[in-house]
PDB file of C-alpha atoms in Angstrom:
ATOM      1  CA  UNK A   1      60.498  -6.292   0.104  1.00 74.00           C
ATOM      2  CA  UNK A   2      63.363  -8.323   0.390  1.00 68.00           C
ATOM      3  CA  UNK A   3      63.339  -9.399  -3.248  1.00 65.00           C
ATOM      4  CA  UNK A   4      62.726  -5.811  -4.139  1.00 73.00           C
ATOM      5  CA  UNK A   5      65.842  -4.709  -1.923  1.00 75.00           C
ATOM      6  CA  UNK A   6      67.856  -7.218  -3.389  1.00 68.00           C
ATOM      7  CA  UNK A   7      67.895  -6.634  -6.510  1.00 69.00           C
ATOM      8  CA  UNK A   8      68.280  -3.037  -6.458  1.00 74.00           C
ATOM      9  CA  UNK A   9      71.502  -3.762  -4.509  1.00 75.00           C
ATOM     10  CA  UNK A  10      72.506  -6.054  -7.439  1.00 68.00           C
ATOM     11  CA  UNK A  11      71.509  -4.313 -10.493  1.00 72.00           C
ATOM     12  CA  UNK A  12      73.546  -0.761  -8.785  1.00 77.00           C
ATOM     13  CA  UNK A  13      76.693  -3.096  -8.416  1.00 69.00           C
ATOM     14  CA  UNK A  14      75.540  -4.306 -12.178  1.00 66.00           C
ATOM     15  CA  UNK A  15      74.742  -7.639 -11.330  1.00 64.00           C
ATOM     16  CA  UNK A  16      70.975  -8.729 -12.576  1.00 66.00           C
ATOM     17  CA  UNK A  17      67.814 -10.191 -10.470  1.00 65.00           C
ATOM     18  CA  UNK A  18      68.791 -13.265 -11.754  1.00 70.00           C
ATOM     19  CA  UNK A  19      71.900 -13.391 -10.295  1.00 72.00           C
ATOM     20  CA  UNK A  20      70.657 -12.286  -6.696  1.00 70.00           C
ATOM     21  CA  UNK A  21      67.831 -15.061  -6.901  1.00 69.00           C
ATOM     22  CA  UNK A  22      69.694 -17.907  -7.701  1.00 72.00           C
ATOM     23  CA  UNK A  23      72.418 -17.329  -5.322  1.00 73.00           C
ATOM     24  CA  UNK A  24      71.236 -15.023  -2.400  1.00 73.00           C
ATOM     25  CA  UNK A  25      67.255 -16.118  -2.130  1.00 71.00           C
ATOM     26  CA  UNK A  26      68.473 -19.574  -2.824  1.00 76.00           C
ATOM     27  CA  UNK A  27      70.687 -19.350   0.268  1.00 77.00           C
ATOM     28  CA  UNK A  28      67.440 -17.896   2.600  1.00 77.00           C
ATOM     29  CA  UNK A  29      64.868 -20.401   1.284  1.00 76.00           C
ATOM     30  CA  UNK A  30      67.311 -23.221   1.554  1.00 79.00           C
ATOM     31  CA  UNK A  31      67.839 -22.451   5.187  1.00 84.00           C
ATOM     32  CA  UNK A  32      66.027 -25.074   6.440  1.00 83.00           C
ATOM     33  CA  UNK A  33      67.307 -27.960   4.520  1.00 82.00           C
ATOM     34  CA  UNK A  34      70.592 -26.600   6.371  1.00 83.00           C
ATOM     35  CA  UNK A  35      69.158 -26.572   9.418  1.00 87.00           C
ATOM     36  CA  UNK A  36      67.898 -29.870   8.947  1.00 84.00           C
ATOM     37  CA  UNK A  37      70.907 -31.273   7.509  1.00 82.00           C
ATOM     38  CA  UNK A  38      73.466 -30.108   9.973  1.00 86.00           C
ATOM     39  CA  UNK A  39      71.156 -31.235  13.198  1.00 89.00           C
ATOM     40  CA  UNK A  40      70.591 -35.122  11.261  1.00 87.00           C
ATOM     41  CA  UNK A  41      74.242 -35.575  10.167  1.00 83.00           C
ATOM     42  CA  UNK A  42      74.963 -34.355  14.493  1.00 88.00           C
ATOM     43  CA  UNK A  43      72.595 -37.060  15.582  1.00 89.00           C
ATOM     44  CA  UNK A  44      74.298 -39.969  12.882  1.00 84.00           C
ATOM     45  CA  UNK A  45      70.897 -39.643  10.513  1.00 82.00           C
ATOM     46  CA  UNK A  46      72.288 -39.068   7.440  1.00 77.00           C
ATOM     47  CA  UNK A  47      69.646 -40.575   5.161  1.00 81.00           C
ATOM     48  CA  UNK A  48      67.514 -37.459   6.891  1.00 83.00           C
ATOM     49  CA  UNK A  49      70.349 -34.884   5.686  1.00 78.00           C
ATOM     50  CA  UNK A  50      69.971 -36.478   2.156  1.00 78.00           C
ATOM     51  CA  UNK A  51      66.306 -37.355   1.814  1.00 81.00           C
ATOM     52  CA  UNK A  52      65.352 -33.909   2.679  1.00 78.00           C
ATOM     53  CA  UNK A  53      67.269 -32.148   0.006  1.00 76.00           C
ATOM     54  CA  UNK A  54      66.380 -34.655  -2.872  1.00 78.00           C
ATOM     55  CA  UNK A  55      62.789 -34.826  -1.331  1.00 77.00           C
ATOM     56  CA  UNK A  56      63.264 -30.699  -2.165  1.00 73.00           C
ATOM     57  CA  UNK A  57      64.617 -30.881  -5.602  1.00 72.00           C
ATOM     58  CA  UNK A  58      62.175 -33.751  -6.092  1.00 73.00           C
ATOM     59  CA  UNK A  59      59.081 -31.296  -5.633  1.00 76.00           C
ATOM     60  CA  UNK A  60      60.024 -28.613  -7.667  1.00 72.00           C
ATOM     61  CA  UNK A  61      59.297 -29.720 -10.927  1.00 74.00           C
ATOM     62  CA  UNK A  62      55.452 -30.002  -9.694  1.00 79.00           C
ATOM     63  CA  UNK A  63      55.558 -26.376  -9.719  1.00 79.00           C
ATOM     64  CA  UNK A  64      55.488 -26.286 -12.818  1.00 79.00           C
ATOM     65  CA  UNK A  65      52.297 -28.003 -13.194  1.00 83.00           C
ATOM     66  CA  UNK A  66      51.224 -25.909 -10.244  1.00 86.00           C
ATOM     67  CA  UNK A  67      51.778 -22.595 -12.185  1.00 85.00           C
ATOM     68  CA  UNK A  68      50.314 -23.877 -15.664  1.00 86.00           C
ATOM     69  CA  UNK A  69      46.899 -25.081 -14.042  1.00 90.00           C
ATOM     70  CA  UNK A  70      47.254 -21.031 -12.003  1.00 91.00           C
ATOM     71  CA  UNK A  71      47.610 -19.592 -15.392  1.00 87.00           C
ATOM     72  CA  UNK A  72      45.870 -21.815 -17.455  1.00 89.00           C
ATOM     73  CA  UNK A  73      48.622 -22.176 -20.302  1.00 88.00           C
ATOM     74  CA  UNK A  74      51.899 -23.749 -20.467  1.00 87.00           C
ATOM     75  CA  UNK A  75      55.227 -21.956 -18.652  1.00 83.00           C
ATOM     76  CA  UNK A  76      57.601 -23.974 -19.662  1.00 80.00           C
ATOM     77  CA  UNK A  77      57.836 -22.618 -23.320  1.00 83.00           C
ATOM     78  CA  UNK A  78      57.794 -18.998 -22.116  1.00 81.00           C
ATOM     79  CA  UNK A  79      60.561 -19.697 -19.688  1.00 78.00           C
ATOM     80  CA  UNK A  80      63.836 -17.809 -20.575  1.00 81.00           C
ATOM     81  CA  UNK A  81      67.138 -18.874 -21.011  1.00 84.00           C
ATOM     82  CA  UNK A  82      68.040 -17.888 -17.375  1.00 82.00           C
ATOM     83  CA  UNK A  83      65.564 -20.829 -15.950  1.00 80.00           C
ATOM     84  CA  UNK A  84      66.521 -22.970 -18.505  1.00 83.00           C
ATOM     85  CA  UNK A  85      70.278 -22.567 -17.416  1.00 86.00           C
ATOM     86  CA  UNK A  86      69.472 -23.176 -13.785  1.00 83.00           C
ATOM     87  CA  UNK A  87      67.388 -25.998 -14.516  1.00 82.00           C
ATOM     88  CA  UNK A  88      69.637 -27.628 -16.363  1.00 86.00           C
ATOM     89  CA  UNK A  89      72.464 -26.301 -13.535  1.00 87.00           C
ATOM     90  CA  UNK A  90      69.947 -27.791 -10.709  1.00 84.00           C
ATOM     91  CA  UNK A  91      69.894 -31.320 -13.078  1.00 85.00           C
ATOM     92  CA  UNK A  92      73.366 -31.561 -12.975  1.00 90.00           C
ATOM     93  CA  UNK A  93      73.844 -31.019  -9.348  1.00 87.00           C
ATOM     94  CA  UNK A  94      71.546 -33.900  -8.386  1.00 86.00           C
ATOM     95  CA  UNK A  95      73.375 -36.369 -10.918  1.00 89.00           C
ATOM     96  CA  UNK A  96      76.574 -35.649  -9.187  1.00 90.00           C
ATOM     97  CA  UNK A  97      75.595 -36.411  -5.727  1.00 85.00           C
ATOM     98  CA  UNK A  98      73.302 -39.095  -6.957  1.00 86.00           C
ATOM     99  CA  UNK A  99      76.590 -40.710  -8.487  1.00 89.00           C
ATOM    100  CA  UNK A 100      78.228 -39.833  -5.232  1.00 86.00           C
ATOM    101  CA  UNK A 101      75.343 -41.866  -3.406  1.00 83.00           C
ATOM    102  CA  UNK A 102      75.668 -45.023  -5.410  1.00 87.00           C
ATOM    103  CA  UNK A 103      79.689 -45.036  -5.523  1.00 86.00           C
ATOM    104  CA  UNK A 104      80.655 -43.820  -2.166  1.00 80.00           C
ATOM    105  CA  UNK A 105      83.928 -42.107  -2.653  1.00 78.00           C
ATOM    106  CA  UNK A 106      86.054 -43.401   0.867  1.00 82.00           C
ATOM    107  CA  UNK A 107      88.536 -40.508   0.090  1.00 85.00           C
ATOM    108  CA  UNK A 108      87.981 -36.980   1.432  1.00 83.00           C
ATOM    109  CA  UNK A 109      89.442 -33.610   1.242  1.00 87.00           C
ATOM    110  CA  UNK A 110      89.027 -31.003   3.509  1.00 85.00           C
ATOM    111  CA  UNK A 111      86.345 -33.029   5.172  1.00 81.00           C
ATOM    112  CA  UNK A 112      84.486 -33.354   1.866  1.00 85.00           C
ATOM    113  CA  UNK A 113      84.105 -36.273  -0.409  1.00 86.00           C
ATOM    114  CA  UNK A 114      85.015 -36.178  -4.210  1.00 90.00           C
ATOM    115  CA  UNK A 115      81.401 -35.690  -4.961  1.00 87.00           C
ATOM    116  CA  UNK A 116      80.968 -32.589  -2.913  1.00 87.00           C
ATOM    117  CA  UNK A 117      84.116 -30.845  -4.165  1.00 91.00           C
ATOM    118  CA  UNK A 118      82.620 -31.478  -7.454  1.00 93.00           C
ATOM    119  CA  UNK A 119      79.197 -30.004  -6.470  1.00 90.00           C
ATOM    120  CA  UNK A 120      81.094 -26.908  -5.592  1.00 92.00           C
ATOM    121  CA  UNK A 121      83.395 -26.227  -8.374  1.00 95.00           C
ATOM    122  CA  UNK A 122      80.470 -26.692 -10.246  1.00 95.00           C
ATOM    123  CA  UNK A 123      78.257 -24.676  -8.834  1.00 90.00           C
ATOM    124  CA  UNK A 124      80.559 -21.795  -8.486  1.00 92.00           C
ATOM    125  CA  UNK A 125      81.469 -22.285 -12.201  1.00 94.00           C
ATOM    126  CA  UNK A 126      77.848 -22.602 -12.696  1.00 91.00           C
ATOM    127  CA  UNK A 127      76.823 -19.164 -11.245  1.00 87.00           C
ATOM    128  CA  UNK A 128      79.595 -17.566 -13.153  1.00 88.00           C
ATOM    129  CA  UNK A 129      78.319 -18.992 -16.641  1.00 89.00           C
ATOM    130  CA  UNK A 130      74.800 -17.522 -15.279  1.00 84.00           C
ATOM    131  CA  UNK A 131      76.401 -13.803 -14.690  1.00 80.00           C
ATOM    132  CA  UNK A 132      77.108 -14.250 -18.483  1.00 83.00           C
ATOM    133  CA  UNK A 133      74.380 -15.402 -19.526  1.00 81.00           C
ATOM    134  CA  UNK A 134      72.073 -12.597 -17.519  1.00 72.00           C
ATOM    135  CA  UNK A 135      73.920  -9.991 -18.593  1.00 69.00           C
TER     136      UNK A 135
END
């Protein structure tokens, strides 16, 4: 219902499904790692904060396995450009922090490293090359 809601609410302000999933269900279904993360890095744990979201991105890729032994054929060559993009959005996401993680930037802005500044500015860019491509 939510989905459903959604994405009428997107496609009247001409926005497309696409768009609402990758930004506004990503948000709710990420909740937890949030939750998580913000309680571990109060208590000093902050190899919880970052296990947890790897461990997350880590397991996704088994769903595609997951949905080709459901379906009994392959996904991945019916997947569209859209998943593609955001796959390949999602790749470069990881690689950033996972620099981040072996480099430790010392320097911060606004209370955020180098590699999180990046993460944003290319997310947001990111999302805005996906409104292009949906459309």
């Amino acid at each position: 219902m939510i989905e459903r809601s959604g994405e009428e609410s997107f496609a009247r302000q001409g926005l497309s499904g696409v768009l609402f999933g990758a930004t506004v269900l990503a948000a709710a279904t990420s909740l937890p790692e949030v939750s998580t993360g913000l309680t571990s890095t109060e208590l000093g744990d902050h190899q919880l904060a970052v296990s947890d979201i790897f461990g997350g991105n880590a397991f996704l890729p088994v769903l595609f396995l997951l949905a080709t032994l459901i379906s009994g054929k392959p996904v991945l060559p019916a997947a569209h450009d859209t998943d593609i993009y955001l796959t390949a959005l999602g790749i470069i996401l990881t690689v950033v922090y996972m620099t981040g993680l072996v480099f430790r930037p010392r320097r911060q802005y606004a209370r955020m490293g180098v590699d999180s500044i990046a993460v944003v500015v290319i997310y947001l860019v990111g999302i805005a090359g996906l409104a292009t491509i949906a459309t």
